[in-house]
Short mmCIF file of C-alpha atoms and ligand atoms in Angstrom, two decimals:
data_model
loop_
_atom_site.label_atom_id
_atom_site.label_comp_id
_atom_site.label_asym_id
_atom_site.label_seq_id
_atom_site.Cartn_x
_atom_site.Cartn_y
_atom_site.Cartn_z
CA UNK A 1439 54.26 -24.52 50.15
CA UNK A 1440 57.53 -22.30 49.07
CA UNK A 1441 60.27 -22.01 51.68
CA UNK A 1442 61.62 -18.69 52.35
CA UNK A 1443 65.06 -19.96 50.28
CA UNK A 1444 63.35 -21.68 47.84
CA UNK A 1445 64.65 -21.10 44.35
CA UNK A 1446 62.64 -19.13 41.57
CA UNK A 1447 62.39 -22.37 39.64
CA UNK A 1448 60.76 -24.11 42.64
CA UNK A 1449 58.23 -21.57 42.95
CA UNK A 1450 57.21 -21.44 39.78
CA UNK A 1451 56.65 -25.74 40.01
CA UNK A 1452 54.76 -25.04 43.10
CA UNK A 1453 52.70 -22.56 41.68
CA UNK A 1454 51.85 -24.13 38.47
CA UNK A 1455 51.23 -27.49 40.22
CA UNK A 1456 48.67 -25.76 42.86
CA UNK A 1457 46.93 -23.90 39.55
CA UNK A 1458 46.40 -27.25 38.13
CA UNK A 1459 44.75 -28.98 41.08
CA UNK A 1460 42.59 -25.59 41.07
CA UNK A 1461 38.89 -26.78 40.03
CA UNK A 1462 36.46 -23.82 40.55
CA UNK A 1463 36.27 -20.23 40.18
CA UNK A 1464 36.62 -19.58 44.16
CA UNK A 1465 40.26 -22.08 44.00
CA UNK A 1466 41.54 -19.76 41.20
CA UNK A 1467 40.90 -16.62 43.30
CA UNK A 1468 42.82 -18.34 46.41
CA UNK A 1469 45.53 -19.42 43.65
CA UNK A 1470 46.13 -15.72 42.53
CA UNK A 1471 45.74 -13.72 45.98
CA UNK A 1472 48.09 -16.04 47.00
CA UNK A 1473 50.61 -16.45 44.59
CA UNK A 1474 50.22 -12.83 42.55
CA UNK A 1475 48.10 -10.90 45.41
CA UNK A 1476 49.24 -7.88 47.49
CA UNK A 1477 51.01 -10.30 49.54
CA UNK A 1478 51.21 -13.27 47.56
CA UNK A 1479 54.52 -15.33 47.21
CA UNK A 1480 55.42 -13.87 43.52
CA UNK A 1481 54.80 -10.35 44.93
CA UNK A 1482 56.85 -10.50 48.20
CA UNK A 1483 59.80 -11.86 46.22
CA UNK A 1484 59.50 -8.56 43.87
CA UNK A 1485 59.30 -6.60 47.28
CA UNK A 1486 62.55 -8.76 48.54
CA UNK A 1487 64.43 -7.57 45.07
CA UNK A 1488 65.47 -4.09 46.82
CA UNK A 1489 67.25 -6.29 49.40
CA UNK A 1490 69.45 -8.13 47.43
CA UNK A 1491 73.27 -6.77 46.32
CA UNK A 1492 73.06 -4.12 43.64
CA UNK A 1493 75.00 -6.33 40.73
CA UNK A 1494 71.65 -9.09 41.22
CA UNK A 1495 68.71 -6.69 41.44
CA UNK A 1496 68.98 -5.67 37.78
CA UNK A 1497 68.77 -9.69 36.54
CA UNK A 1498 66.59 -11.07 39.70
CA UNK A 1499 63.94 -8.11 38.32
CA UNK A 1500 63.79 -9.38 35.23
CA UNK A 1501 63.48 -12.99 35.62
CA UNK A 1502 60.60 -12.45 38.07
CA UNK A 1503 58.64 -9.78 35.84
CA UNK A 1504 58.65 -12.87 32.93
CA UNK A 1505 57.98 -15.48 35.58
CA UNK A 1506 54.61 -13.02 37.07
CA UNK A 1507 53.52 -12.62 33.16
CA UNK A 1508 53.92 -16.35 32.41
CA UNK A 1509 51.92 -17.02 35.68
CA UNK A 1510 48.99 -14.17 34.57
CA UNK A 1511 48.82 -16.37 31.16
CA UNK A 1512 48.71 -19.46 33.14
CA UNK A 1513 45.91 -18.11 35.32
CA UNK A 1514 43.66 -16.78 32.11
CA UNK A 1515 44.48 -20.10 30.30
CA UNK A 1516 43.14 -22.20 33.45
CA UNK A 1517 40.23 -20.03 33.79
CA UNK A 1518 39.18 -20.50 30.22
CA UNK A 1519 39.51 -24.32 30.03
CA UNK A 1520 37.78 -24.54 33.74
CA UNK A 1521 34.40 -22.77 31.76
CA UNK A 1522 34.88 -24.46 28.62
CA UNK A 1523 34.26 -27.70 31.46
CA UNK A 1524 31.86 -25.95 32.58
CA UNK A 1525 29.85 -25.35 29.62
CA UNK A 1526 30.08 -28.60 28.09
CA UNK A 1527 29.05 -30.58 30.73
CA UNK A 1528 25.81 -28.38 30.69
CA UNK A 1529 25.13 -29.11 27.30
CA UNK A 1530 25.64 -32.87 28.34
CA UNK A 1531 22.77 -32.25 30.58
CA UNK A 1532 21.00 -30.48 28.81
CA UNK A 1533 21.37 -33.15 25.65
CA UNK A 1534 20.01 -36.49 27.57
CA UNK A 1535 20.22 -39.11 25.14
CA UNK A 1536 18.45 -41.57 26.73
CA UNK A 1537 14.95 -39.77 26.53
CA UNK A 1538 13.19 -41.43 23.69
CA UNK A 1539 13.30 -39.28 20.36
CA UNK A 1540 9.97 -36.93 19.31
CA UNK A 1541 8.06 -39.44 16.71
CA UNK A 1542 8.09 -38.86 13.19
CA UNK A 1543 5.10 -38.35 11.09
CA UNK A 1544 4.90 -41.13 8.49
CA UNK A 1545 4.31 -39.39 5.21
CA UNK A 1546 1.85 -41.33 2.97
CA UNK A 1547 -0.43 -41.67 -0.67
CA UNK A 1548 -2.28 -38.99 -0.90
CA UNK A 1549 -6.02 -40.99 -0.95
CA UNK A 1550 -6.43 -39.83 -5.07
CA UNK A 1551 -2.85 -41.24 -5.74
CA UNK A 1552 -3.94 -44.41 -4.00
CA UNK A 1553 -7.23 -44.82 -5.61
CA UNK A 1554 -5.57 -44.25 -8.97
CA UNK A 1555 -3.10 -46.90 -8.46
CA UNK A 1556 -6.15 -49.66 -7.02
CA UNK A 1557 -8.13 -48.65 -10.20
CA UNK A 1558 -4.92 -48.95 -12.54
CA UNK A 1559 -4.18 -52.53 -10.71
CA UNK A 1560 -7.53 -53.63 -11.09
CA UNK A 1561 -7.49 -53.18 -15.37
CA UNK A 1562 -3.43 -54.96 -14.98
CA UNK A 1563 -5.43 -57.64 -13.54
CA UNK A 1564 -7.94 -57.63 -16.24
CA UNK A 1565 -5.13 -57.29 -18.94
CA UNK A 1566 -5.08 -53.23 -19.97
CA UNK A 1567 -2.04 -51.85 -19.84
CA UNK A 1568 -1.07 -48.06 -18.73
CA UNK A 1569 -0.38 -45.30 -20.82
CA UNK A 1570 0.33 -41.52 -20.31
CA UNK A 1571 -0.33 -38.22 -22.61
CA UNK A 1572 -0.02 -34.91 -22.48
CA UNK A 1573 -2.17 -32.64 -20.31
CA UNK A 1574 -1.42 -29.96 -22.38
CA UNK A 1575 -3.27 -30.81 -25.79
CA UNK A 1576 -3.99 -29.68 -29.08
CA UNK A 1577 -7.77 -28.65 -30.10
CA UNK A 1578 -7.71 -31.36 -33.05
CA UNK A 1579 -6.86 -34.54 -30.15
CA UNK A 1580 -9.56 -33.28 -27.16
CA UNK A 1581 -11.97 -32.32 -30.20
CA UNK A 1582 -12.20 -32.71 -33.71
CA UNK A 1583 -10.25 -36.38 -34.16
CA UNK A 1584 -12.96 -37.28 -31.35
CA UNK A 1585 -16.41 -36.12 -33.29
CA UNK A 1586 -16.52 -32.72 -31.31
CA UNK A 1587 -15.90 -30.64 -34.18
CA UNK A 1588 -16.59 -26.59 -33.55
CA UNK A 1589 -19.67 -25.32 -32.82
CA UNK A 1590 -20.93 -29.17 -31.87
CA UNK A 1591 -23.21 -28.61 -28.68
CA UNK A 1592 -21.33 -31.15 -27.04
CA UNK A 1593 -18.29 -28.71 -27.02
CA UNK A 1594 -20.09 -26.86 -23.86
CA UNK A 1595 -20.10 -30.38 -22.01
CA UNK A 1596 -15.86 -29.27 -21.75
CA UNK A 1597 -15.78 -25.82 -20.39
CA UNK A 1598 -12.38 -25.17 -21.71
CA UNK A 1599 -8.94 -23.21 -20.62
CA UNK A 1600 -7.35 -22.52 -23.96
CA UNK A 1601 -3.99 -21.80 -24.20
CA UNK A 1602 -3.24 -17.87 -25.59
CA UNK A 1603 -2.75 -18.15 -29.18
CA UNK A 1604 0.23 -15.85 -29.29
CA UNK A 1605 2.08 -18.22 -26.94
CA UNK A 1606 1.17 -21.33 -29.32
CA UNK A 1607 2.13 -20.09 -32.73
CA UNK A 1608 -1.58 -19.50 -33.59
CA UNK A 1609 -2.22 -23.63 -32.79
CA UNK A 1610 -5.36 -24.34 -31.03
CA UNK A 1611 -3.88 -25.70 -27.94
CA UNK A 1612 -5.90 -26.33 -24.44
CA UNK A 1613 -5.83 -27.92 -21.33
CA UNK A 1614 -7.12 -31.84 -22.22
CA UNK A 1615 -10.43 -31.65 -20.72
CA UNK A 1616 -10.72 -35.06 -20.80
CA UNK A 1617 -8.21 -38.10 -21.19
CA UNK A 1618 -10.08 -39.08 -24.17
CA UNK A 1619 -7.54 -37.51 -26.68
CA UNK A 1620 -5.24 -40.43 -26.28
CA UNK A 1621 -7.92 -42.74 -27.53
CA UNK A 1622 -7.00 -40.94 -31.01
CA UNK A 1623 -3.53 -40.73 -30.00
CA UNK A 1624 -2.96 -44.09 -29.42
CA UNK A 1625 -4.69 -45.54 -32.46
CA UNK A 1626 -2.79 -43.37 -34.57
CA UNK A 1627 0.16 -45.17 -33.68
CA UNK A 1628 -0.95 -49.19 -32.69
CA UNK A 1629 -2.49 -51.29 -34.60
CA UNK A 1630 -5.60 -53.91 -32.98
CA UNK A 1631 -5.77 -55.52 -30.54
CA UNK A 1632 -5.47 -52.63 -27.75
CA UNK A 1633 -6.26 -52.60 -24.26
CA UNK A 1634 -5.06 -49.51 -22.34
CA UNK A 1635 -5.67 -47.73 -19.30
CA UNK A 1636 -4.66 -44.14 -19.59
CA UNK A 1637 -4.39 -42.14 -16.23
CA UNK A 1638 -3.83 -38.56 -16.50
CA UNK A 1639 -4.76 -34.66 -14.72
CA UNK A 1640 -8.07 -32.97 -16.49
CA UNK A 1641 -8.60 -29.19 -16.48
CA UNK A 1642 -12.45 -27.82 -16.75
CA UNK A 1643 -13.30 -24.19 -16.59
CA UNK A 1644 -16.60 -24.54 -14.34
CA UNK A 1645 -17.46 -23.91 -11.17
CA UNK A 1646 -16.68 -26.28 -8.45
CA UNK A 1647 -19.28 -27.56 -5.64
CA UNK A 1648 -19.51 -31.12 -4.03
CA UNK A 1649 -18.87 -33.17 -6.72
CA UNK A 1650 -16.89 -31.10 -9.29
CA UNK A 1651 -13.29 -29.84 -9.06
CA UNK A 1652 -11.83 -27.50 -12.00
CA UNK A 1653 -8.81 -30.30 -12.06
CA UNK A 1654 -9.82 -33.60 -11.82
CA UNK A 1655 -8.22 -37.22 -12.85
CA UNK A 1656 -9.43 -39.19 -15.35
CA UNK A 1657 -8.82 -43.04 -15.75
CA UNK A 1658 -9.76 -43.76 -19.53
CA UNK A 1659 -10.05 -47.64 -20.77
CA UNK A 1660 -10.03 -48.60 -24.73
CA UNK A 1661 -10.00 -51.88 -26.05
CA UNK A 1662 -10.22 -53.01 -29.87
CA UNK A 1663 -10.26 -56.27 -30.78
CA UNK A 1664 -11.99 -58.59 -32.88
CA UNK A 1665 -15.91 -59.16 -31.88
CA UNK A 1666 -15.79 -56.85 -28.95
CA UNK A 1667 -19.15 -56.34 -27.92
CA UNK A 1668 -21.40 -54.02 -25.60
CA UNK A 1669 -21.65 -57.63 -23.46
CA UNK A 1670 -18.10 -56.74 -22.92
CA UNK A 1671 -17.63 -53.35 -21.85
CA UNK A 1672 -20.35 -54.32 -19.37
CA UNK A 1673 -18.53 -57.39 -18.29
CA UNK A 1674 -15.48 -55.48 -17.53
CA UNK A 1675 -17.15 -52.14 -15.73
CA UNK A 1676 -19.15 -54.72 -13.79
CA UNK A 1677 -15.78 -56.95 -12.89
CA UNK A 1678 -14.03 -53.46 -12.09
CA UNK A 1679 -16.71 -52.10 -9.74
CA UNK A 1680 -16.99 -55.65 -8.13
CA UNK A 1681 -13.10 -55.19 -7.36
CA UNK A 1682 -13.05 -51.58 -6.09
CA UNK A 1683 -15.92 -51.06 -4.59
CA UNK A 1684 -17.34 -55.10 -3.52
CA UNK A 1685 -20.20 -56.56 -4.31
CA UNK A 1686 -22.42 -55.05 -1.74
CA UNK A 1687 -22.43 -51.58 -4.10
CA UNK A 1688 -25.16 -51.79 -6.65
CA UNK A 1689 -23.92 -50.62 -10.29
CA UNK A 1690 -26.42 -48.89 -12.70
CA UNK A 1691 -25.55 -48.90 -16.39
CA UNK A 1692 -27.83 -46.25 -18.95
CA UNK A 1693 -27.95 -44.39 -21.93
CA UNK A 1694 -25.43 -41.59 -22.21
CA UNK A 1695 -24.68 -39.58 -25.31
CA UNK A 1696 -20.90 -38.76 -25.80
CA UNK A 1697 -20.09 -38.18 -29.58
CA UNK A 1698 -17.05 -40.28 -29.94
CA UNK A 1699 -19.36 -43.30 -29.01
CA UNK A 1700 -22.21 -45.61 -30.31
CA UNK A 1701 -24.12 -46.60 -27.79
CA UNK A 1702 -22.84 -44.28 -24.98
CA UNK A 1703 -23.71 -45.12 -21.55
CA UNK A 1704 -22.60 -44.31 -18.35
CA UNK A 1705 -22.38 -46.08 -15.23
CA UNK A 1706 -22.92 -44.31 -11.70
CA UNK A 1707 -22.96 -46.44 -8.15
CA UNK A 1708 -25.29 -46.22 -5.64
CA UNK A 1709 -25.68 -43.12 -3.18
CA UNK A 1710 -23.31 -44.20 0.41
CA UNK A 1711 -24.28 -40.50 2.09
CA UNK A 1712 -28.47 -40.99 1.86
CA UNK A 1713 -31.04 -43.77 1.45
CA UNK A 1714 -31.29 -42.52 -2.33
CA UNK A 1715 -34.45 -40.74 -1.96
CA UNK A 1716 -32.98 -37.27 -0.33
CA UNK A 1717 -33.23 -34.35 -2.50
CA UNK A 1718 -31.18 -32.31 0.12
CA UNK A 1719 -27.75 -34.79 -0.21
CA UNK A 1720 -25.02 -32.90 -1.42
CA UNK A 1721 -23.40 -35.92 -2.79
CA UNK A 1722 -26.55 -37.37 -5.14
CA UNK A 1723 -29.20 -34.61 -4.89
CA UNK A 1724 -31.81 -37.13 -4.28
CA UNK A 1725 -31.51 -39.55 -7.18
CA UNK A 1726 -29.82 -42.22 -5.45
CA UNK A 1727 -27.04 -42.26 -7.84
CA UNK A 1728 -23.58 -40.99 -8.02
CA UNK A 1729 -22.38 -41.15 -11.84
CA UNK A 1730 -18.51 -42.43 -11.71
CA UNK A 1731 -18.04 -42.69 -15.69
CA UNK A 1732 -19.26 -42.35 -19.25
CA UNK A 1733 -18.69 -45.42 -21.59
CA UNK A 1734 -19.47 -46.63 -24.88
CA UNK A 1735 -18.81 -48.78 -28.21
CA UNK A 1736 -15.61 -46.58 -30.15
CA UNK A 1737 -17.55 -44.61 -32.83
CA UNK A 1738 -16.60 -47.15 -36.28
CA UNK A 1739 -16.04 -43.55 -37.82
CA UNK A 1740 -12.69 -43.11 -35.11
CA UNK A 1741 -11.86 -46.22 -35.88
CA UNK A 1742 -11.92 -45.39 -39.66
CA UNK A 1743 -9.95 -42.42 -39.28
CA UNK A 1744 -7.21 -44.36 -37.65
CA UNK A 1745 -7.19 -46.81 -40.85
CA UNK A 1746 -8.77 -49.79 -38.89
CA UNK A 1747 -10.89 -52.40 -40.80
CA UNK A 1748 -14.07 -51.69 -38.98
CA UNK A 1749 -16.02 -54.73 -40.48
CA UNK A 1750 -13.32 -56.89 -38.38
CA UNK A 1751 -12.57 -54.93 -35.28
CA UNK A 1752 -14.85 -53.14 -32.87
CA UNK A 1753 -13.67 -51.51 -29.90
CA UNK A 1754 -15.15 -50.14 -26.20
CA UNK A 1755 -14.13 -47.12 -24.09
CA UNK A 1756 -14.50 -45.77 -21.07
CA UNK A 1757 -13.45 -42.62 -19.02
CA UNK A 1758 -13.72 -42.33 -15.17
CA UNK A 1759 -13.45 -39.72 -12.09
CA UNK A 1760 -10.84 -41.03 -9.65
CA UNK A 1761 -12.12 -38.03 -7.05
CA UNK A 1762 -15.81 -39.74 -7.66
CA UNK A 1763 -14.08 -43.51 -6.99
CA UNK A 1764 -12.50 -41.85 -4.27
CA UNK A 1765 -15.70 -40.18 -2.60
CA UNK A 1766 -17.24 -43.66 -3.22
CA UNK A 1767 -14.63 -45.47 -1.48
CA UNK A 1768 -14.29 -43.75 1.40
CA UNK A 1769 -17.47 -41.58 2.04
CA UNK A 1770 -16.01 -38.27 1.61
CA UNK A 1771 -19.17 -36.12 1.11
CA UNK A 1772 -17.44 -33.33 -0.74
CA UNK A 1773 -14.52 -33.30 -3.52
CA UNK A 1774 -13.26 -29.98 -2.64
CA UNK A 1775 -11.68 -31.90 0.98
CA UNK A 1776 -9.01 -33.71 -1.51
CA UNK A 1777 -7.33 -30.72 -2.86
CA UNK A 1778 -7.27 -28.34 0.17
CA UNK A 1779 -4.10 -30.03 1.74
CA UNK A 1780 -5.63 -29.92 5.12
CA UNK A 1781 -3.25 -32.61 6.89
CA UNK A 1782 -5.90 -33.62 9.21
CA UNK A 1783 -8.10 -34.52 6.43
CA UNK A 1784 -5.23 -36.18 4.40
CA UNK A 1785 -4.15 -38.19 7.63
CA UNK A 1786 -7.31 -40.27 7.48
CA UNK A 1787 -6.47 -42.51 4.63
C1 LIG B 941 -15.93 -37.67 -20.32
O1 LIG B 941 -15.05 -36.94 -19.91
C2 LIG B 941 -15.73 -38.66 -21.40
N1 LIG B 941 -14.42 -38.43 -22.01
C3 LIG B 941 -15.83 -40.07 -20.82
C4 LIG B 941 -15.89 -41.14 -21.85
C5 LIG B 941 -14.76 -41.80 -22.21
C6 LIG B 941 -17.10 -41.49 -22.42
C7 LIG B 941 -14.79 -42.82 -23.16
C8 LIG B 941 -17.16 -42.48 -23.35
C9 LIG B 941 -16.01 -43.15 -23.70
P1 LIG B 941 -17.64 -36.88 -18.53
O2 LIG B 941 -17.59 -35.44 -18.79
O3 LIG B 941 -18.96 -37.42 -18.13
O4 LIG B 941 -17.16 -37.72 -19.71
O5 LIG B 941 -16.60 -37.21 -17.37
C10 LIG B 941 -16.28 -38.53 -17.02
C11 LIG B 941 -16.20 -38.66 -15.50
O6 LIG B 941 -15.27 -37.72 -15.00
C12 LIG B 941 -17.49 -38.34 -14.78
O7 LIG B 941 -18.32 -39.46 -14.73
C13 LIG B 941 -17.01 -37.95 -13.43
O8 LIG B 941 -16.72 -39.08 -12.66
C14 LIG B 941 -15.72 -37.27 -13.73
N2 LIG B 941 -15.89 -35.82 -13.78
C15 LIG B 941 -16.34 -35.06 -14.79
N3 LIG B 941 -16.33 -33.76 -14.48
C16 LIG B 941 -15.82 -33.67 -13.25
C17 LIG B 941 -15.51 -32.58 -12.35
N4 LIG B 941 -15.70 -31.32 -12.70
N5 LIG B 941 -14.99 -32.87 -11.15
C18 LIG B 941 -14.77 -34.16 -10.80
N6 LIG B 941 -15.03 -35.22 -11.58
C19 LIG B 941 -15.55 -34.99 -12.78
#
């Protein structure tokens, strides 16, 4: 506490010592009523100033009206680093870092993506490499290299988007309606033997119910090689069913017309949703079979066109659904569920 003769500096020491130790709101409140209150120590030696001789008052004034504004500072200054305290040690509280953290969804393969990749591992097994092409394609590709040419009835088996003419140059380009074009593609540029897988997004302008999508993925296989035969083809779709699908699944191979192929076939797997003989299923309407792919021997007039010797090399193809593999696989009754997004569906696989 200040003595009655205690010196200015010594009161300011005690009173900057005492706001210090002050910890709380309520301490800070005793600290100024009792230093800068009505009759705090500051104030009564301010009152005392009319005492002292006249030569002092002038220069005792003004040392104690600095000394009372420096204390005011001191005061605000306290306050504000007591509630800074304050504050942070409620966000301490609030922040516990010992509570275990929220979990984290795992992201994943979207069950088409995954399919795709088991399908394209099972033909790397088998010795068919991958290779990509352009979704958007010209007419002359998707069509007329391929046997379709315009006005063919099998045309209308590819509901096509065509791309506005005025946006092409006047070239008849579309959306590949099937990833057959790089069959032509690819011969035009490789010479026998080929085996190639050729993965890729199909666009179809029809309507879309349990089993068709207006996008849909293709996987398409072509091999040409000396004396490849029909014996083949089957060999391999029978191999690659075994491998995706095991060898519980029954297979059924028969006849099929696609133009770019002599014999077409195409190979469907047995109904998983009904006993086969249902005519209400959504999945096989009732015959028991859910068609997964056409196939065929490589038309010798495609081979011709892409300058192959067709008395020495023969060649098969095949294109596939990876929605339809993907219903197959894992029971999913209706195609539209893949492309709606729904994350409860999509966490299932
Ligand atoms: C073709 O697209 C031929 N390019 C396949 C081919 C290739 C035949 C090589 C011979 C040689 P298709 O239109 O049948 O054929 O379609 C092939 C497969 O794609 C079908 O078996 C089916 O699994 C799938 N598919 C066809 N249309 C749709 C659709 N709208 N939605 C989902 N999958 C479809």
């Amino acid at each position: 506490m200040t003595s009655p003769t205690a010196t200015l500096a010594e009161v300011e020491q005690d009173a900057r010592e005492r706001l210090a130790a002050a910890s709380d709101e309520a301490a800070l409140e005793a600290w100024r009523t009792g230093v800068l209150g009505r009759s705090g120590t500051l104030t009564g030696l301010l009152r005392g100033i009319g005492a002292l001789p006249e030569a002092e008052r002038k220069h005792a004034g003004a040392a104690l009206n600095v000394l009372k504004q420096s204390l005011e500072a001191a005061l605000e200054e306290r306050r504000d680093a007591l509630r800074a305290a304050a504050l942070a040690s409620t966000v301490a509280d609030a922040l516990d870092v010992t509570l275990p953290g929220r979990p984290m969804r795992r992201g994943r393969l979207h069950p088409v993506t995954q399919v795709r990749r088991e399908i394209l591992d099972v033909f790397a097994r088998l010795g068919f490499a991958t290779v990509e092409g352009p979704e958007v394609e010209l007419e002359r590709y998707n069509f007329d290299l391929l046997r379709i040419p315009e006005h063919h009835p099998a045309r209308d088996m590819w509901d096509t988007f065509w791309l506005d003419p005025s946006t092409t140059e006047g070239v008849s380009m579309l959306l590949r309606t099937h990833t057959s074009p790089m069959q032509a593609r690819f011969m035009e540029t490789h010479e026998p033997p080929i085996r190639i897988v050729v993965p890729g997004r199909c666009y179809r302008y029809e309507a879309t119910d349990a089993t068709h999508e207006w996008m849909l993925q293709q996987v398409e296989l072509l091999a040409v090689d000396e004396g490849l035969s029909m014996a083949n083809l089957k060999g391999t779709l029978q191999e690659f069913a075994r491998q995706m699908f095991g060898p519980q699944r029954k297979v059924l191979m028969r006849n099929s017309y696609f133009p770019f192929v002599e014999p077409g076939v195409e190979l469907s797997v047995d109904c998983f949703v009904c006993p086969g003989n249902d005519p209400a299923c959504p999945v096989c309407r009732g015959s028991g079979w859910i068609e997964i792919m056409g196939a065929g021997m490589v038309h010798p007039e495609i081979l011709e066109a892409a300058g192959y010797d067709t008395r020495r090399y023969t060649g098969f193809a095949a294109g596939m659904g990876v929605e339809r593999v993907t219903m197959l696989k894992y029971g999913i009754t209706d195609i539209r569920n893949l492309y709606q997004n729904d994350p409860r569906f999509l966490a299932q696989f």
